mmCIF file of C-alpha atoms in Angstrom:
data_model
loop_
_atom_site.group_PDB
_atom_site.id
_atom_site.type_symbol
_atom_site.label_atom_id
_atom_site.label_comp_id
_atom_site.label_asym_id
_atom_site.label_seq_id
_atom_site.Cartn_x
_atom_site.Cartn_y
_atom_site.Cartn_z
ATOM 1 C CA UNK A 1 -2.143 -7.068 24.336
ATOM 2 C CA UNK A 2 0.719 -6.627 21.817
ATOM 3 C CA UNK A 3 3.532 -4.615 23.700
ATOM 4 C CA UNK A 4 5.348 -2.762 20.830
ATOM 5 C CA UNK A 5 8.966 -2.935 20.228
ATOM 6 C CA UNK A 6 12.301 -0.474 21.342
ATOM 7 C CA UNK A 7 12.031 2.876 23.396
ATOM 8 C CA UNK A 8 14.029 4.524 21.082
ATOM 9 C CA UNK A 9 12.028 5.042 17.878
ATOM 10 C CA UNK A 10 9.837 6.961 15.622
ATOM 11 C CA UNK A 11 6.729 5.743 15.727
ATOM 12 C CA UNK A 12 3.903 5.913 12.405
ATOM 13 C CA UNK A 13 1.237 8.112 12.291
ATOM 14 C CA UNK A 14 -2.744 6.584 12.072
ATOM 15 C CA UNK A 15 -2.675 7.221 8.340
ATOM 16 C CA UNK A 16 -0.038 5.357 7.644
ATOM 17 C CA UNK A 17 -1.074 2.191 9.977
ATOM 18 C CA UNK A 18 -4.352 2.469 8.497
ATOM 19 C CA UNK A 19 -2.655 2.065 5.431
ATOM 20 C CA UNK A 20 -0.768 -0.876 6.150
ATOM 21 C CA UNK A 21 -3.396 -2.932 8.052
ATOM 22 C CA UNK A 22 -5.103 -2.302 4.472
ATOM 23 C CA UNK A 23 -1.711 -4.091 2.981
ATOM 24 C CA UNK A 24 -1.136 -6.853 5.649
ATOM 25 C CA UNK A 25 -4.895 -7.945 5.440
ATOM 26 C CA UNK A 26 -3.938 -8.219 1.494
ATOM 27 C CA UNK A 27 -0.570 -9.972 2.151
ATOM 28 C CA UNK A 28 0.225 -11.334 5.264
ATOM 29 C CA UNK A 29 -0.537 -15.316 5.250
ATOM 30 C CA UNK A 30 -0.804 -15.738 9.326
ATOM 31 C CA UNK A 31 -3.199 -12.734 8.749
ATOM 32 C CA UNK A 32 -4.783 -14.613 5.804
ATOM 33 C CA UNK A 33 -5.332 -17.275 8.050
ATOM 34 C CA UNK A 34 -6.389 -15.881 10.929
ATOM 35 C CA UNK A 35 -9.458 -13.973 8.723
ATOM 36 C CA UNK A 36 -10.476 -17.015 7.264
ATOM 37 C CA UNK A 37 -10.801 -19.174 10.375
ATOM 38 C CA UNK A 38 -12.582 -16.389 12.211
ATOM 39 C CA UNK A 39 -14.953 -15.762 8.863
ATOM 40 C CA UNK A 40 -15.294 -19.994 9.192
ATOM 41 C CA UNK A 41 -16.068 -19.276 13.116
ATOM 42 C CA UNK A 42 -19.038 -16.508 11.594
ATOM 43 C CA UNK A 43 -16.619 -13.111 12.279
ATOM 44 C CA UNK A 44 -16.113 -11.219 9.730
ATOM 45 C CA UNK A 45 -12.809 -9.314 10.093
ATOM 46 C CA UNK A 46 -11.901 -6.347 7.789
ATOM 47 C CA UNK A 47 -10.101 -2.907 7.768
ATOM 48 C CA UNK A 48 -12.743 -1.598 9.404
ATOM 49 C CA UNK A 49 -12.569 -4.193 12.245
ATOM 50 C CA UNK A 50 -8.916 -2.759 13.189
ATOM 51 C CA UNK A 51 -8.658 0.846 15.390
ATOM 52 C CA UNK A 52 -5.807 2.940 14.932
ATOM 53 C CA UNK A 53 -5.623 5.120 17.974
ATOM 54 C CA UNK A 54 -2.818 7.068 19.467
ATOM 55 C CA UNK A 55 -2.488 5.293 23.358
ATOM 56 C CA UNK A 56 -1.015 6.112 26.428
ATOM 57 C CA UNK A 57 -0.160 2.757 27.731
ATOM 58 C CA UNK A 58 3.391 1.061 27.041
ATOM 59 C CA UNK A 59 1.067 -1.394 24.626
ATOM 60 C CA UNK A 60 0.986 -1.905 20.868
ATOM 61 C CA UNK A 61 -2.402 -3.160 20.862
ATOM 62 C CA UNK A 62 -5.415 -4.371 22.196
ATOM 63 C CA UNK A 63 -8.439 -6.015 21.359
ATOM 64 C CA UNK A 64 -11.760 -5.420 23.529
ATOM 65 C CA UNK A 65 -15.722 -7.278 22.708
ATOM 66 C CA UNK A 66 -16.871 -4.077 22.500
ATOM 67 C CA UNK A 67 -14.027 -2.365 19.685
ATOM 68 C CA UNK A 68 -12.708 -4.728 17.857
ATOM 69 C CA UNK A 69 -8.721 -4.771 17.693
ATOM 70 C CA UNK A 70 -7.053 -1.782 18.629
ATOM 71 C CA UNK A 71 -3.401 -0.466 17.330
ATOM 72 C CA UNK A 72 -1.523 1.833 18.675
ATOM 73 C CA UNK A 73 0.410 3.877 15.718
ATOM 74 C CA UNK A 74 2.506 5.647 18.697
ATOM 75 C CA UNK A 75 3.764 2.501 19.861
ATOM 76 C CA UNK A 76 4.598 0.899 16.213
ATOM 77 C CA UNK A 77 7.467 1.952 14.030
ATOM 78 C CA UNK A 78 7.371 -0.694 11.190
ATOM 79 C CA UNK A 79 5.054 -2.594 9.123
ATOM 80 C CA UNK A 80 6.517 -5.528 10.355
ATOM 81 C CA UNK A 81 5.174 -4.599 14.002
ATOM 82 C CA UNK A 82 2.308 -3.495 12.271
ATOM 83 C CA UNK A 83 1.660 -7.181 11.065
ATOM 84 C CA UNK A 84 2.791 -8.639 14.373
ATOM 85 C CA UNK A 85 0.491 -6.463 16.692
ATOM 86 C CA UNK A 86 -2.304 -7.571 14.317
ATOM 87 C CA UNK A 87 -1.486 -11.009 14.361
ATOM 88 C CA UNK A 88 -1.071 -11.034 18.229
ATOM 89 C CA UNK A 89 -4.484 -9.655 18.648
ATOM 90 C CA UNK A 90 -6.129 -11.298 15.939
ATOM 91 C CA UNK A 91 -4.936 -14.881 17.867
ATOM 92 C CA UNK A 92 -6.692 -13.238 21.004
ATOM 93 C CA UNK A 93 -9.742 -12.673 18.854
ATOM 94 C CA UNK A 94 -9.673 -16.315 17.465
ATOM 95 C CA UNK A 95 -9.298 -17.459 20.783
ATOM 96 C CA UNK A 96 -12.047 -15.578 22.268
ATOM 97 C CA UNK A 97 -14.159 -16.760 19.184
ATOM 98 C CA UNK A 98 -13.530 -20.537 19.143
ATOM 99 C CA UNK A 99 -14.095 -20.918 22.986
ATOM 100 C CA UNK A 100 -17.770 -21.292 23.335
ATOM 101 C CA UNK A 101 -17.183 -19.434 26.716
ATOM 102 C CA UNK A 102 -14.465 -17.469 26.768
ATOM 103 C CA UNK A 103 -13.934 -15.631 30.276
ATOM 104 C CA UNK A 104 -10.870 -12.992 30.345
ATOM 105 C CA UNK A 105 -11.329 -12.512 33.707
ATOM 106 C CA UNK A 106 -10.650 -16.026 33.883
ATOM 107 C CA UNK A 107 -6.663 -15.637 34.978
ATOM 108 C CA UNK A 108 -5.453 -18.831 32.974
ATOM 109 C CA UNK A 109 -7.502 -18.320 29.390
ATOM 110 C CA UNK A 110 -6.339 -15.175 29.714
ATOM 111 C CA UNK A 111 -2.521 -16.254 30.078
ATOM 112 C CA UNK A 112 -2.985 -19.199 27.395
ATOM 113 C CA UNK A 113 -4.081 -16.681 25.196
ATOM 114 C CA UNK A 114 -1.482 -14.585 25.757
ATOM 115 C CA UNK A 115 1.296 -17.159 25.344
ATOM 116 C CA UNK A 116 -0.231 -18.451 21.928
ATOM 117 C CA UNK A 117 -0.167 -14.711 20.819
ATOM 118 C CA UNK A 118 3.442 -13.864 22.056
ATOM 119 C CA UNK A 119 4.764 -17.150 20.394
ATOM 120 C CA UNK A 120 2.832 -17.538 17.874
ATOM 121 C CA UNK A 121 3.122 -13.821 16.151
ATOM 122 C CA UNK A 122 6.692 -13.367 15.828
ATOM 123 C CA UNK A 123 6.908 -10.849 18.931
ATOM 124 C CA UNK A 124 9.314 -13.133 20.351
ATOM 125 C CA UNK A 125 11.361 -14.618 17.299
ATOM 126 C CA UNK A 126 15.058 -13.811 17.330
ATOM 127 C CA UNK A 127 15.349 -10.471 15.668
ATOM 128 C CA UNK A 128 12.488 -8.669 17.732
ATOM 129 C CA UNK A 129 14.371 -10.093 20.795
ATOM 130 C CA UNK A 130 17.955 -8.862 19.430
ATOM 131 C CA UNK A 131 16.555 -5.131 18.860
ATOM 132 C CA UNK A 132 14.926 -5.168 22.604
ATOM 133 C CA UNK A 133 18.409 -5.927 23.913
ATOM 134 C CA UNK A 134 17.239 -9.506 25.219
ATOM 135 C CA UNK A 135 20.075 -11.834 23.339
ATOM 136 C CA UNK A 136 23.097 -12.247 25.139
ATOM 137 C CA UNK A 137 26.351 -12.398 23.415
ATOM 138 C CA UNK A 138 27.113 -16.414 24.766
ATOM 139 C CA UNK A 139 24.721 -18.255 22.175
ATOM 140 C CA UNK A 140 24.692 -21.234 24.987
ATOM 141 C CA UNK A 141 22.353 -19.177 26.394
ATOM 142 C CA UNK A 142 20.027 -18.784 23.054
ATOM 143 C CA UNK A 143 18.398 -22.454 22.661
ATOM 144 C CA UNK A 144 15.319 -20.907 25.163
ATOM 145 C CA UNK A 145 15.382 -18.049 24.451
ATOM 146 C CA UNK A 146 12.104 -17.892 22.504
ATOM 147 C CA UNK A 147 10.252 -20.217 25.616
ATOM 148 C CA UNK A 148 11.315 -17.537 27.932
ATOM 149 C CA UNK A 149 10.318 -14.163 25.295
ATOM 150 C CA UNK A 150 6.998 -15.826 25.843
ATOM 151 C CA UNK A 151 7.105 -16.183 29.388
ATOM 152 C CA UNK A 152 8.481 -12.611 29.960
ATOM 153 C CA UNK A 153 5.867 -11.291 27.707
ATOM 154 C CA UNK A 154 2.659 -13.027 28.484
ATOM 155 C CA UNK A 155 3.344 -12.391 32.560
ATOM 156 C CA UNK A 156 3.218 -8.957 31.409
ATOM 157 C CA UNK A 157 0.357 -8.637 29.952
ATOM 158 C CA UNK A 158 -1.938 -11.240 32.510
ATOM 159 C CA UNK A 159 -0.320 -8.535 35.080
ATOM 160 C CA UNK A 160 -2.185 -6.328 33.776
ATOM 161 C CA UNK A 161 -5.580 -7.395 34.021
ATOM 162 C CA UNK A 162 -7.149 -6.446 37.254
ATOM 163 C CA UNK A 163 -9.254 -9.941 37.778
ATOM 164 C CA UNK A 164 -5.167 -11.681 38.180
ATOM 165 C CA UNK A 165 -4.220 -10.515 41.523
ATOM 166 C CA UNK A 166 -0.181 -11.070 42.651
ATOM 167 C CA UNK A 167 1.154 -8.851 40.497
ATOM 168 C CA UNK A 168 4.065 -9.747 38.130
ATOM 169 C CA UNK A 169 4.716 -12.234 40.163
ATOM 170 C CA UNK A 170 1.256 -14.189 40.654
ATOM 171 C CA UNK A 171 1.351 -13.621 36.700
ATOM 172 C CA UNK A 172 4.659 -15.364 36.085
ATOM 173 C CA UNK A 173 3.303 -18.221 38.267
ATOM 174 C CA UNK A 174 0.167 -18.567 36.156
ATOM 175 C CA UNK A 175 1.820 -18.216 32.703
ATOM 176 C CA UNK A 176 4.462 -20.794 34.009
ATOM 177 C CA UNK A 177 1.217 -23.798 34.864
ATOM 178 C CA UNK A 178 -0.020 -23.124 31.193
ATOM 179 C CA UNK A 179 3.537 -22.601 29.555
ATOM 180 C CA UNK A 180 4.017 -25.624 28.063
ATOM 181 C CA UNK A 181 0.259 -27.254 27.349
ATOM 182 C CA UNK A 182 -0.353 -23.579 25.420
ATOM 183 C CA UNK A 183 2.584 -23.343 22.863
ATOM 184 C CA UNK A 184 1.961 -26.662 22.176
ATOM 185 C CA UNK A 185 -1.796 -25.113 20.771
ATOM 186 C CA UNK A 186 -0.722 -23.577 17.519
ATOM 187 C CA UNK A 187 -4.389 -23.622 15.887
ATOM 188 C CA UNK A 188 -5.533 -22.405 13.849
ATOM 189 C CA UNK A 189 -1.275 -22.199 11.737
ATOM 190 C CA UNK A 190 -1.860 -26.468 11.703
ATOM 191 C CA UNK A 191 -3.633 -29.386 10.200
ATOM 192 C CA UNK A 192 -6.215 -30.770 11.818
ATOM 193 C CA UNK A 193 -5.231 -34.254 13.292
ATOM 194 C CA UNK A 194 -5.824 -37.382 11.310
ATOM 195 C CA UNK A 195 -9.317 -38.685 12.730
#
């Protein structure tokens, strides 16, 4: 699930997310991409696909077998966290698609997806890092910074599925044994291999 951005904010209202998930499914490329390798997997994504709710959770987004992807105007302020949330949960979607057997409940698919989503939709480039108070002034410190925005946020979210027992920590300890083989998994934003 995509975890919005800073406390301090004025959030959209569902008309005008609705408006831009119309826009971002028109222009956004990792959107673009996304649509067309889940069209290629037999989903057909469009507007309607997308839920624009007002939620109680601390969560941008969501996305659920049973309704689709799920966005949270409340928790968005921008059309560029507009285009992130549906990016993360669009990657959670593709995931769920392309695995013939796809079990959330299953505490380390769950985590994998939720690493390729944090690093893979801009939630955890620079910027969206600097406005959530995360960078430190000493830019020694900045050469991880985006391996451990992932980390951070992908514990999160595993923490909050009911099937992962431990808590955050039993989540941290699960994203941390999948870290490194599930950045590495950038499909479908790459080539295929040469065969």
């Amino acid at each position: 699930s995509y975890t919005g951005a800073c406390a301090m904010s004025i959030s959209l209202t569902k008309d005008e997310v609705e408006g831009m998930v119309k826009k971002v499914l028109s222009n956004s490329e990792p959107v673009k991409t996304l649509v067309k390798s889940l069209s290629d997997l037999g989903h057909q994504i469009n507007a309607e696909y997308f839920r624009v709710l007002s939620c109680g959770s601390k969560i941008g987004g969501g996305f659920t077998l049973d309704s689709g992807i799920i966005l949270c105007h409340n928790r968005l302020d921008t059309y560029t966290e507009v285009e992130q949330a549906m990016v993360h949960e669009l990657i959670h979607c593709y995931d769920n698609f392309r695995v013939k057997y796809f079990d959330w409940s299953d505490c380390k698919q769950h985590a994998c997806s939720e690493i390729r989503a944090a690093s893979l939709s801009g939630d955890c480039n620079f910027s969206q890092e600097l406005s959530r108070g995360n960078v430190s002034p000493n830019p020694l410190t900045w050469s991880d910074l985006h391996d451990r925005c992932v980390r951070r946020r992908a514990a999160l979210s595993v923490a909050m599925n009911p099937a992962c027992r431990g808590g955050s920590v039993g989540a941290s300890v699960i994203v941390d044994s999948e870290l490194q083989r599930c950045l590495a998994d950038r499909s479908p934003f790459e080539a295929p291999p040469p065969s």
